[in-house]
PDB file of C-alpha atoms in Angstrom:
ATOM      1  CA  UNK A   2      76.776-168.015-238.212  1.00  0.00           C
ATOM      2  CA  UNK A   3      78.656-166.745-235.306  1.00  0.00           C
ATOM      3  CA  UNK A   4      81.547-165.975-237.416  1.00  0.00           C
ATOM      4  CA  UNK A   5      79.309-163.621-239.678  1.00  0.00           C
ATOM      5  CA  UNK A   6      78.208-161.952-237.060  1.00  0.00           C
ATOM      6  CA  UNK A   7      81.410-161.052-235.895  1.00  0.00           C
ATOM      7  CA  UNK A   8      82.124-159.418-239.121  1.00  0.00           C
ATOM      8  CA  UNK A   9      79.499-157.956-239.326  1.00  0.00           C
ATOM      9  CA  UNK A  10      79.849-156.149-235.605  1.00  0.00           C
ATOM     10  CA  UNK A  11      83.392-154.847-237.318  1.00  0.00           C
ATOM     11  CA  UNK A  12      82.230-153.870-239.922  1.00  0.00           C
ATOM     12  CA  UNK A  13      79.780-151.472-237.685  1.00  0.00           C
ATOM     13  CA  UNK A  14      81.642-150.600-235.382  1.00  0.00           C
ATOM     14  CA  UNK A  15      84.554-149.637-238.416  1.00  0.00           C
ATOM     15  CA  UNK A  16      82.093-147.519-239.910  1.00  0.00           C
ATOM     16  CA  UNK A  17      81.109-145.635-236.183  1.00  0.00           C
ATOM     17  CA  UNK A  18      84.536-145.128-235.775  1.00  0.00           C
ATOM     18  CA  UNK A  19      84.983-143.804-239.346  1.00  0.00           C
ATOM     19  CA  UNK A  20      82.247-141.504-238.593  1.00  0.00           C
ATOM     20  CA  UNK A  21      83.999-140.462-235.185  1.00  0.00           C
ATOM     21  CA  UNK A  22      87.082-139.249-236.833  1.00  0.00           C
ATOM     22  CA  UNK A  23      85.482-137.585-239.889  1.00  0.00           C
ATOM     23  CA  UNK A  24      83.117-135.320-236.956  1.00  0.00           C
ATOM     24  CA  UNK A  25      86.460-134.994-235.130  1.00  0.00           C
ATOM     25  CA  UNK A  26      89.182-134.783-237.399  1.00  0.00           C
ATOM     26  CA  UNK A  27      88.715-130.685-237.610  1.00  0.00           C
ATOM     27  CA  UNK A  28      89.746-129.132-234.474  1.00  0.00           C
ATOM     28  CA  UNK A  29      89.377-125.047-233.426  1.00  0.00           C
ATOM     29  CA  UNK A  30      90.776-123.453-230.260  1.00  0.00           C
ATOM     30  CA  UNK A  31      87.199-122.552-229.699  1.00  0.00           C
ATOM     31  CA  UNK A  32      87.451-122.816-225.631  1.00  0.00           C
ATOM     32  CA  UNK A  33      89.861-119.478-226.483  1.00  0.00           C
ATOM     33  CA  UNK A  34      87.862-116.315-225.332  1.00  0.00           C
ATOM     34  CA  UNK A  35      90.738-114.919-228.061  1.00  0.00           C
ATOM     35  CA  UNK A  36      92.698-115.797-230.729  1.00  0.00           C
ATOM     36  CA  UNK A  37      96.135-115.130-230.864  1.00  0.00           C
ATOM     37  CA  UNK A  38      98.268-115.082-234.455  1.00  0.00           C
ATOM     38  CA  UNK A  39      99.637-118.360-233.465  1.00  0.00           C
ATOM     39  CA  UNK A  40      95.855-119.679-233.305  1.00  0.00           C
ATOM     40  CA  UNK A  41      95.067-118.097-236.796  1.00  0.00           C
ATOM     41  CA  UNK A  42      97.882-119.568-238.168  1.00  0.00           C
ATOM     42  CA  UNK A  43      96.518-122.753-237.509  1.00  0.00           C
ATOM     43  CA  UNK A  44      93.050-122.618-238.036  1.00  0.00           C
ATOM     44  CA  UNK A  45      93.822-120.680-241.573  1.00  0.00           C
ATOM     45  CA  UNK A  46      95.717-123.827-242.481  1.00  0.00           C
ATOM     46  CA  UNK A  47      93.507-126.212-241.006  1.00  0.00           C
ATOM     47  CA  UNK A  48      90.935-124.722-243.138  1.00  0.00           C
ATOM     48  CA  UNK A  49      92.728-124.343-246.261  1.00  0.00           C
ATOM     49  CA  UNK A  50      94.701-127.810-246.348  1.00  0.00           C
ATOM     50  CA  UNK A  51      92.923-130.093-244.172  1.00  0.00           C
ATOM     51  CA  UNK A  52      88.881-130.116-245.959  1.00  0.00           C
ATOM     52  CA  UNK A  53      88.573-132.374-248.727  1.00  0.00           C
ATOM     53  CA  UNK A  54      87.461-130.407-252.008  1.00  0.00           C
ATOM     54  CA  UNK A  55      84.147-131.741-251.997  1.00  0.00           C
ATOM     55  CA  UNK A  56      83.548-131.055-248.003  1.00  0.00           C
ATOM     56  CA  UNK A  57      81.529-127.796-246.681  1.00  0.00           C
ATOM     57  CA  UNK A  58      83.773-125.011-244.821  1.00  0.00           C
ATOM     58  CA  UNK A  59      82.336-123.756-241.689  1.00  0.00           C
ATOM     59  CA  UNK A  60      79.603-121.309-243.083  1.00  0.00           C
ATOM     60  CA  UNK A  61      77.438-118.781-240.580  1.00  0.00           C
ATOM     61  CA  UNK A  62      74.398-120.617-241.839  1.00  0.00           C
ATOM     62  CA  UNK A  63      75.167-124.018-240.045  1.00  0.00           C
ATOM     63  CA  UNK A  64      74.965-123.946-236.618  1.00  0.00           C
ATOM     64  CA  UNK A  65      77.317-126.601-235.973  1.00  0.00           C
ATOM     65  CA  UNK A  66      79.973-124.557-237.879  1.00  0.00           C
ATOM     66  CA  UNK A  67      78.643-120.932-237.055  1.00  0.00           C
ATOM     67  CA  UNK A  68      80.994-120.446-234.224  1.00  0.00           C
ATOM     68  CA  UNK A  69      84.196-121.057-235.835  1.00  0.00           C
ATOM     69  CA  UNK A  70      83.289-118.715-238.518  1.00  0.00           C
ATOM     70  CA  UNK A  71      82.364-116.180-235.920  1.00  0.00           C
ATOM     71  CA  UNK A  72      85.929-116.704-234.029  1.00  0.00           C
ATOM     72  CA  UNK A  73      87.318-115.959-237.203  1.00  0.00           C
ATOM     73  CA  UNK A  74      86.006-112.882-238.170  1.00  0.00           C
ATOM     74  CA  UNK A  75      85.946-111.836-234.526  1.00  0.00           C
ATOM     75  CA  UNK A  76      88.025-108.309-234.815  1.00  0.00           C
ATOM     76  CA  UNK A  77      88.110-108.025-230.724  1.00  0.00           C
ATOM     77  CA  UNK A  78      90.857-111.177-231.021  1.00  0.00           C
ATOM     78  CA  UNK A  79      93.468-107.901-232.596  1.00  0.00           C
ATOM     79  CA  UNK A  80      91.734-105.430-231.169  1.00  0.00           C
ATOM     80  CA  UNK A  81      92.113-106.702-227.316  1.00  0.00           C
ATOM     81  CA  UNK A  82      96.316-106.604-227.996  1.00  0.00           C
ATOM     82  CA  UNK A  83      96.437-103.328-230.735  1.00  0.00           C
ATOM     83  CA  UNK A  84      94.073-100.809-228.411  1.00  0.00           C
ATOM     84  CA  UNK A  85      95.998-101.986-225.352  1.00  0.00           C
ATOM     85  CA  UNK A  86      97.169 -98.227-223.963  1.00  0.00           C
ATOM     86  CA  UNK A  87      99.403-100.526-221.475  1.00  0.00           C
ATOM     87  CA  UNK A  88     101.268-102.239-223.855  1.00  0.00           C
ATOM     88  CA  UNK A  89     104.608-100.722-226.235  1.00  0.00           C
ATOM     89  CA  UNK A  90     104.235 -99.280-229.258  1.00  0.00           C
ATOM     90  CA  UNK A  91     106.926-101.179-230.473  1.00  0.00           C
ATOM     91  CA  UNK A  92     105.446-104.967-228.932  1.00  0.00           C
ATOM     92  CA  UNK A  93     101.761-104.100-230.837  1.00  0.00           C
ATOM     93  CA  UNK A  94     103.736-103.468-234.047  1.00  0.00           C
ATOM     94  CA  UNK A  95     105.439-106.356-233.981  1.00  0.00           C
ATOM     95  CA  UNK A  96     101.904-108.261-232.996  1.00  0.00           C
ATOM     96  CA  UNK A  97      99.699-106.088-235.880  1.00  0.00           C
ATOM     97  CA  UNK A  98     102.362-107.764-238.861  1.00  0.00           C
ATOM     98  CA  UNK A  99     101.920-110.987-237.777  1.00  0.00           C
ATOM     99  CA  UNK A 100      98.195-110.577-238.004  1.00  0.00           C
ATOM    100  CA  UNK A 101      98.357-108.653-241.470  1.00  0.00           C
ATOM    101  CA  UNK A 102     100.165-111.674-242.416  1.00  0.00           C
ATOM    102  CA  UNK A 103      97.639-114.262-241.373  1.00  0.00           C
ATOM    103  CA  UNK A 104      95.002-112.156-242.536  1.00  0.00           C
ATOM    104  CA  UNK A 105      96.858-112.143-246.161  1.00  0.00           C
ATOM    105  CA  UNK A 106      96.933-116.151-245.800  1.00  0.00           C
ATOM    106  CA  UNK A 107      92.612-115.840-244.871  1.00  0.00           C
ATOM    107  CA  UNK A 108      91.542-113.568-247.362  1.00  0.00           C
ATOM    108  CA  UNK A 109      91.377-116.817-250.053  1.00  0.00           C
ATOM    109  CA  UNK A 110      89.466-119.421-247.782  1.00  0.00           C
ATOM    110  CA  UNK A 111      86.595-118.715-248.614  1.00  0.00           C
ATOM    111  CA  UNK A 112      86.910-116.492-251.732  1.00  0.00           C
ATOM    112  CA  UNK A 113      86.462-119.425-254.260  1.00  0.00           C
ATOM    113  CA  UNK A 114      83.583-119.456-256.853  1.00  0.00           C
ATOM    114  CA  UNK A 115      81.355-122.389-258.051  1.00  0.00           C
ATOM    115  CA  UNK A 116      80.082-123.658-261.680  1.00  0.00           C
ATOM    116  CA  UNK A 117      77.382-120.501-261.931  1.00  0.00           C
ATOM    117  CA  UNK A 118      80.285-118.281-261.037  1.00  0.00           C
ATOM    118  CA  UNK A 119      78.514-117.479-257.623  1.00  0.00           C
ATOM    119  CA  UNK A 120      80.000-117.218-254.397  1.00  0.00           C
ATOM    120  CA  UNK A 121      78.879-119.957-252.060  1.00  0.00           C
ATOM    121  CA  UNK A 122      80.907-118.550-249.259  1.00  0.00           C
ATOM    122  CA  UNK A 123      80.233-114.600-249.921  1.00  0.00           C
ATOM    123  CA  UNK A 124      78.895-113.671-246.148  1.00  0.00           C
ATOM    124  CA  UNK A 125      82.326-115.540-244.672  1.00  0.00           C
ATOM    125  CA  UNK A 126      84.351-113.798-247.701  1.00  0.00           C
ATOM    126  CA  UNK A 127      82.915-110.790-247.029  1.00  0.00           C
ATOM    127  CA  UNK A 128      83.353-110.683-243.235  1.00  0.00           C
ATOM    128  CA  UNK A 129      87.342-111.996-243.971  1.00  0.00           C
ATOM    129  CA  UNK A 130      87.497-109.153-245.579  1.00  0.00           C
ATOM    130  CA  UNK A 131      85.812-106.684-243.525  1.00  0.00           C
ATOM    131  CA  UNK A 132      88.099-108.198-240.481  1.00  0.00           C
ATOM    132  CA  UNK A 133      90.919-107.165-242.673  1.00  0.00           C
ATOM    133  CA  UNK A 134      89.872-103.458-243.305  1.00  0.00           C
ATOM    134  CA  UNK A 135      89.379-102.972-240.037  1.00  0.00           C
ATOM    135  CA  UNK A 136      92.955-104.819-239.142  1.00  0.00           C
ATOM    136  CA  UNK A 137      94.911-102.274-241.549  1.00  0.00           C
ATOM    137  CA  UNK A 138      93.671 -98.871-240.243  1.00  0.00           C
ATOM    138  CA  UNK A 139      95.146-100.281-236.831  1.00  0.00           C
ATOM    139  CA  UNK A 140      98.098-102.055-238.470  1.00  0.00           C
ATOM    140  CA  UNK A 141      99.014 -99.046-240.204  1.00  0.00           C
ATOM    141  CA  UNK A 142      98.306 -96.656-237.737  1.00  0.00           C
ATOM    142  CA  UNK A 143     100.361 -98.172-235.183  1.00  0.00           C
ATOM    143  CA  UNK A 144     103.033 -98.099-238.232  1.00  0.00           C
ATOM    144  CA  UNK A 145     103.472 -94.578-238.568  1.00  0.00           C
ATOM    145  CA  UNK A 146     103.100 -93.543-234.764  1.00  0.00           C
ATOM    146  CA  UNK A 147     106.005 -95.737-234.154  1.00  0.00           C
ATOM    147  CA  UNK A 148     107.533 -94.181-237.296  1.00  0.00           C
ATOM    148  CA  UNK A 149     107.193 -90.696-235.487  1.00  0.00           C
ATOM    149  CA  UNK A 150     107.819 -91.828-231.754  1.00  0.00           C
ATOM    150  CA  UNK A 151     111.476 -93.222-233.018  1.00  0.00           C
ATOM    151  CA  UNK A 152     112.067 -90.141-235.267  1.00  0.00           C
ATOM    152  CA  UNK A 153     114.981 -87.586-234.558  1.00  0.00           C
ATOM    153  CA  UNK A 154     112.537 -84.875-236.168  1.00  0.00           C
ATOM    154  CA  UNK A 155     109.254 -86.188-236.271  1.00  0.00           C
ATOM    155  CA  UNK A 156     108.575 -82.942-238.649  1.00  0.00           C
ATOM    156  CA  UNK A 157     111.147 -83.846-240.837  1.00  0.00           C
ATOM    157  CA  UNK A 158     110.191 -83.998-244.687  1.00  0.00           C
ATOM    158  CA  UNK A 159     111.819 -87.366-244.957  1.00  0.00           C
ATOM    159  CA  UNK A 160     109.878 -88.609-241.760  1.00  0.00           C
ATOM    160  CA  UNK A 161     106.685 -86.798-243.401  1.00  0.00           C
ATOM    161  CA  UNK A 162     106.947 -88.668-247.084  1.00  0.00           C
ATOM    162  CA  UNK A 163     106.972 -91.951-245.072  1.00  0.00           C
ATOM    163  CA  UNK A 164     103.957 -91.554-242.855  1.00  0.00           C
ATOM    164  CA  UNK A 165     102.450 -90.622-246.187  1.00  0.00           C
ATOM    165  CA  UNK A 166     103.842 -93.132-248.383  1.00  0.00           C
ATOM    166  CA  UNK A 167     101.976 -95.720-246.029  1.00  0.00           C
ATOM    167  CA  UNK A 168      99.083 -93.792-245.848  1.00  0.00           C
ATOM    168  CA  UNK A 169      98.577 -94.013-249.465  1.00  0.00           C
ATOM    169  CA  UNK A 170      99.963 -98.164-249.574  1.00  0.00           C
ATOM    170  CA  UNK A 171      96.838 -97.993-246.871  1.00  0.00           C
ATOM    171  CA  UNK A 172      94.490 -96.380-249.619  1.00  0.00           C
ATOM    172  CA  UNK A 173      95.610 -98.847-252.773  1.00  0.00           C
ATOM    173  CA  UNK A 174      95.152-101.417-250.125  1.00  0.00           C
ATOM    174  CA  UNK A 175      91.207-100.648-249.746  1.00  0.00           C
ATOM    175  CA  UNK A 176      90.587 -99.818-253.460  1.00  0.00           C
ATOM    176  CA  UNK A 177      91.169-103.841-253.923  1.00  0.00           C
ATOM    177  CA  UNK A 178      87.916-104.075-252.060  1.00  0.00           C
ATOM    178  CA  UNK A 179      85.879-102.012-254.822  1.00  0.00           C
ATOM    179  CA  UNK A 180      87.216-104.223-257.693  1.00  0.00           C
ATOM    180  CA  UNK A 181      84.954-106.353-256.244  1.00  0.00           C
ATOM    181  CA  UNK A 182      82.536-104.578-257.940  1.00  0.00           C
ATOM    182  CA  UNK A 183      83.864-106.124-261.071  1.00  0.00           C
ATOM    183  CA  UNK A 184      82.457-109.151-259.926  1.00  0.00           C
ATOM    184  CA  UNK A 185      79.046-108.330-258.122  1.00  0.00           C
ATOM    185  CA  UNK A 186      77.178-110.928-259.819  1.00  0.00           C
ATOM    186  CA  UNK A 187      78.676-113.100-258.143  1.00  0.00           C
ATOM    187  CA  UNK A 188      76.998-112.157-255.041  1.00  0.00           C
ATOM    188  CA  UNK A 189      73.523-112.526-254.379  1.00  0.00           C
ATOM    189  CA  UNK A 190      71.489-109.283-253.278  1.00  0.00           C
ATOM    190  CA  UNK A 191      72.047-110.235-249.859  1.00  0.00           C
ATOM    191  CA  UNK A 192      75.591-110.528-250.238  1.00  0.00           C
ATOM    192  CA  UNK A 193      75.417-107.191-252.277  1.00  0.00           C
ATOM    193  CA  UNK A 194      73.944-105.404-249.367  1.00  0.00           C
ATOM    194  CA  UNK A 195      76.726-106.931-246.962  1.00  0.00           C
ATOM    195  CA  UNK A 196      79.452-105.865-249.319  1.00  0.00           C
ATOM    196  CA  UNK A 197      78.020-102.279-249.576  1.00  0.00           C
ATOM    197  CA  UNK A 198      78.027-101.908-245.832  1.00  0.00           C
ATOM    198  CA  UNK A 199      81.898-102.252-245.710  1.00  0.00           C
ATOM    199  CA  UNK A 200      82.145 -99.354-248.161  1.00  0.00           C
ATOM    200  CA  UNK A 201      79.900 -97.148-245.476  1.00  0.00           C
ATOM    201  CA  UNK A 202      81.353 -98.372-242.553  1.00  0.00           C
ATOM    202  CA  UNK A 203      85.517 -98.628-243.261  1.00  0.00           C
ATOM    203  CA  UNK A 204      86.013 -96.766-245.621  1.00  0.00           C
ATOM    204  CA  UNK A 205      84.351 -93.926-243.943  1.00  0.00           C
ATOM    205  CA  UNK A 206      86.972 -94.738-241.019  1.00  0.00           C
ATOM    206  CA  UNK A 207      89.737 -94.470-243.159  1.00  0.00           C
ATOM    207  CA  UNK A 208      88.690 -90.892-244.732  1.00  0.00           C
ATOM    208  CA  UNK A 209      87.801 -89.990-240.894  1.00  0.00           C
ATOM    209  CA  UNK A 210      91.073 -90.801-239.506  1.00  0.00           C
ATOM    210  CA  UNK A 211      93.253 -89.612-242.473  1.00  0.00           C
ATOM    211  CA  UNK A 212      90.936 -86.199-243.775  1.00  0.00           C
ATOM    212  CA  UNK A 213      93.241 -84.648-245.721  1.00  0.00           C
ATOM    213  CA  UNK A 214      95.379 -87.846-247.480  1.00  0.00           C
ATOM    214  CA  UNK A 215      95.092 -87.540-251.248  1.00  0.00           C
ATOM    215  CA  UNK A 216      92.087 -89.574-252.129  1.00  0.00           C
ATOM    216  CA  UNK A 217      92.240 -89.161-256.485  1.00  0.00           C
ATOM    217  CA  UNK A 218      92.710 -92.683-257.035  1.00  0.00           C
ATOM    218  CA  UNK A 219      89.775 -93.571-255.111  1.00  0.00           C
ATOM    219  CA  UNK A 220      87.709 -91.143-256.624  1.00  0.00           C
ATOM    220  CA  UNK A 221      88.301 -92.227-260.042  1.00  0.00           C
ATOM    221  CA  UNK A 222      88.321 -96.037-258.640  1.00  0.00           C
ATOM    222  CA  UNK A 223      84.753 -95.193-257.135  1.00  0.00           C
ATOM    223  CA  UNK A 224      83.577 -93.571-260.555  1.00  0.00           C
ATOM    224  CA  UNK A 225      84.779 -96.737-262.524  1.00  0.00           C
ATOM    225  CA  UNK A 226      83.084 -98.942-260.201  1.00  0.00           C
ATOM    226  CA  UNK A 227      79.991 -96.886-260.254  1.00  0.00           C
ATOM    227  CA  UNK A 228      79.602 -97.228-263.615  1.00  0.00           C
ATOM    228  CA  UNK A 229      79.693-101.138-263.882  1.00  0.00           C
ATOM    229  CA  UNK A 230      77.378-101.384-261.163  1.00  0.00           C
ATOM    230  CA  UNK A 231      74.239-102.450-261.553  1.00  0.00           C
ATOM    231  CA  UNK A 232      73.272-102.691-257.861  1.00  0.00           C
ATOM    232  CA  UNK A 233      71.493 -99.863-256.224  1.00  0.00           C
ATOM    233  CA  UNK A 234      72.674-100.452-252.788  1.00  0.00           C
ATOM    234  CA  UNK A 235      76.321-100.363-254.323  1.00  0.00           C
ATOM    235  CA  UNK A 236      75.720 -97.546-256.016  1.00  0.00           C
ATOM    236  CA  UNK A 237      74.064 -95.807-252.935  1.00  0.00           C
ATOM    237  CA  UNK A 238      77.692 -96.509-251.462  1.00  0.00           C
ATOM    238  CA  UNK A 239      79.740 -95.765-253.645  1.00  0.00           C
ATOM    239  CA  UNK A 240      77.884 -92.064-254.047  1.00  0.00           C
ATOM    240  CA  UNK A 241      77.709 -91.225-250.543  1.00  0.00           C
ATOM    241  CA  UNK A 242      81.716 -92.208-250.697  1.00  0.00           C
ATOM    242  CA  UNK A 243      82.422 -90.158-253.555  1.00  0.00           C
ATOM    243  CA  UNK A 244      80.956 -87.136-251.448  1.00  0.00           C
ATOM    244  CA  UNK A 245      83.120 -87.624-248.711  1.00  0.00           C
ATOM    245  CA  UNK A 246      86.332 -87.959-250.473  1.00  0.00           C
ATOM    246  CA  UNK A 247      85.409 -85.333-253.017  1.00  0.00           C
ATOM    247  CA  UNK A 248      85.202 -82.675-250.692  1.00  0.00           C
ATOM    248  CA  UNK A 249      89.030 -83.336-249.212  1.00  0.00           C
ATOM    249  CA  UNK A 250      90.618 -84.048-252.677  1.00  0.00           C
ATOM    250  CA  UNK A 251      93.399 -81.780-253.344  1.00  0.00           C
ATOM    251  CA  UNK A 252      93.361 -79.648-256.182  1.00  0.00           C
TER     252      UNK A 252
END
């Protein structure tokens, strides 16, 4: 008798300890007011090699999980080093790759779908991917003011084609966000609405902070996508973007 119950009390106490580990085994820097790129790195791995296929990612809807997801997307943990005005041009550079980088390794966490070809994840996709929009108009940015502050002639045509050479790399770079619109039934309307407000806010900031770039590909990316879409919060988006970028296009 005594015996069994002695088994029995392993058994339980196996199966707390089990449960322990499984509520522990996923650790986050969370005590970090900021991230740094050598936090990212690890979280981004932790979360895409250490959850078993089958277990939940940390979603804003669970508040157990919400805060992790929130660190994540946080875009004050680049900002606080890339808007530093006491820092070197040279230093933030160096800083804004590594995050490009880790944001590169992010953008496919969460961008999975399931068997009805939805996205389960799409408000954490969608704010990965609105923390990298707003990442690249610093990353670049900072790219071709360093460009120019190292320059013998910063007026150069050769110092000229490169500043816009990355300025358009910057533009292909967003237009990957509206072939989303190739997929937007895979969002739900919610999701659709979240998706469109990227379009108003970023890319709005890119066409404010580079006016006169040469914006034809996005036009005719914007009319393609306007077409398929069947959304009318999309389509509100894409529209008002079309009349921004239409009025700058070079003839």
């Amino acid at each position: 008798m005594k015996r069994t119950k002695t088994i029995a009390l392993l058994i339980l106490a196996c199966i707390g300890l089990s449960s322990c580990k499984k509520e522990n085994e996923h650790q986050f820097p969370l005590e970090k007011r900021y991230w740094d790129e050598n936090d990212y790195k690890e979280v981004v791995f932790e979360l895409k090699y250490a959850y078993d296929e089958d277990e939940m990612l940390p979603t804003f809807n669970d508040p157990n999980t919400r805060s992790i997801v929130e660190k994540l997307t946080d875009q004050e943990n680049f900002e606080i080093v890339l808007d530093d005005k006491e820092l070197g041009l040279k230093y933030k550079n160096r800083i804004a790759e590594k995050f490009f980088k880790v944001w590169q390794e992010m953008s496919d966490v969460y961008s999975s779908t399931d068997r009805k070809d939805k996205y389960p994840y799409e408000k954490e996709f969608i704010a990965v991917w609105h923390f990298g929009l707003g990442l690249q108009l610093k990353y670049f940015k900072l790219g071709n003011d360093y460009i120019i502050e190292n320059a013998d002639d910063p007026n150069s045509r050769s110092i000229k084609n490169k500043v816009e050479s990355n300025v358009k790399t910057l533009i292909r770079n967003y237009m990957i966000y509206l072939d989303l619109v190739d997929n937007e039934n895979a969002f739900s309307e919610e999701g659709k609405e979240i998706y469109a407000s990227g379009i108003d806010r970023y890319f709005i900031e890119l066409h404010n902070l580079y006016p006169n770039s040469d914006y034809n590909e996005m036009k005719r990316k914007s009319e393609l996508m306007l077409e398929k879409s069947n959304s009318t919060k999309i389509q509100s988006s894409l529209n008002q973007l079309l009349e921004v970028i239409t009025e700058e296009v070079p003839n």
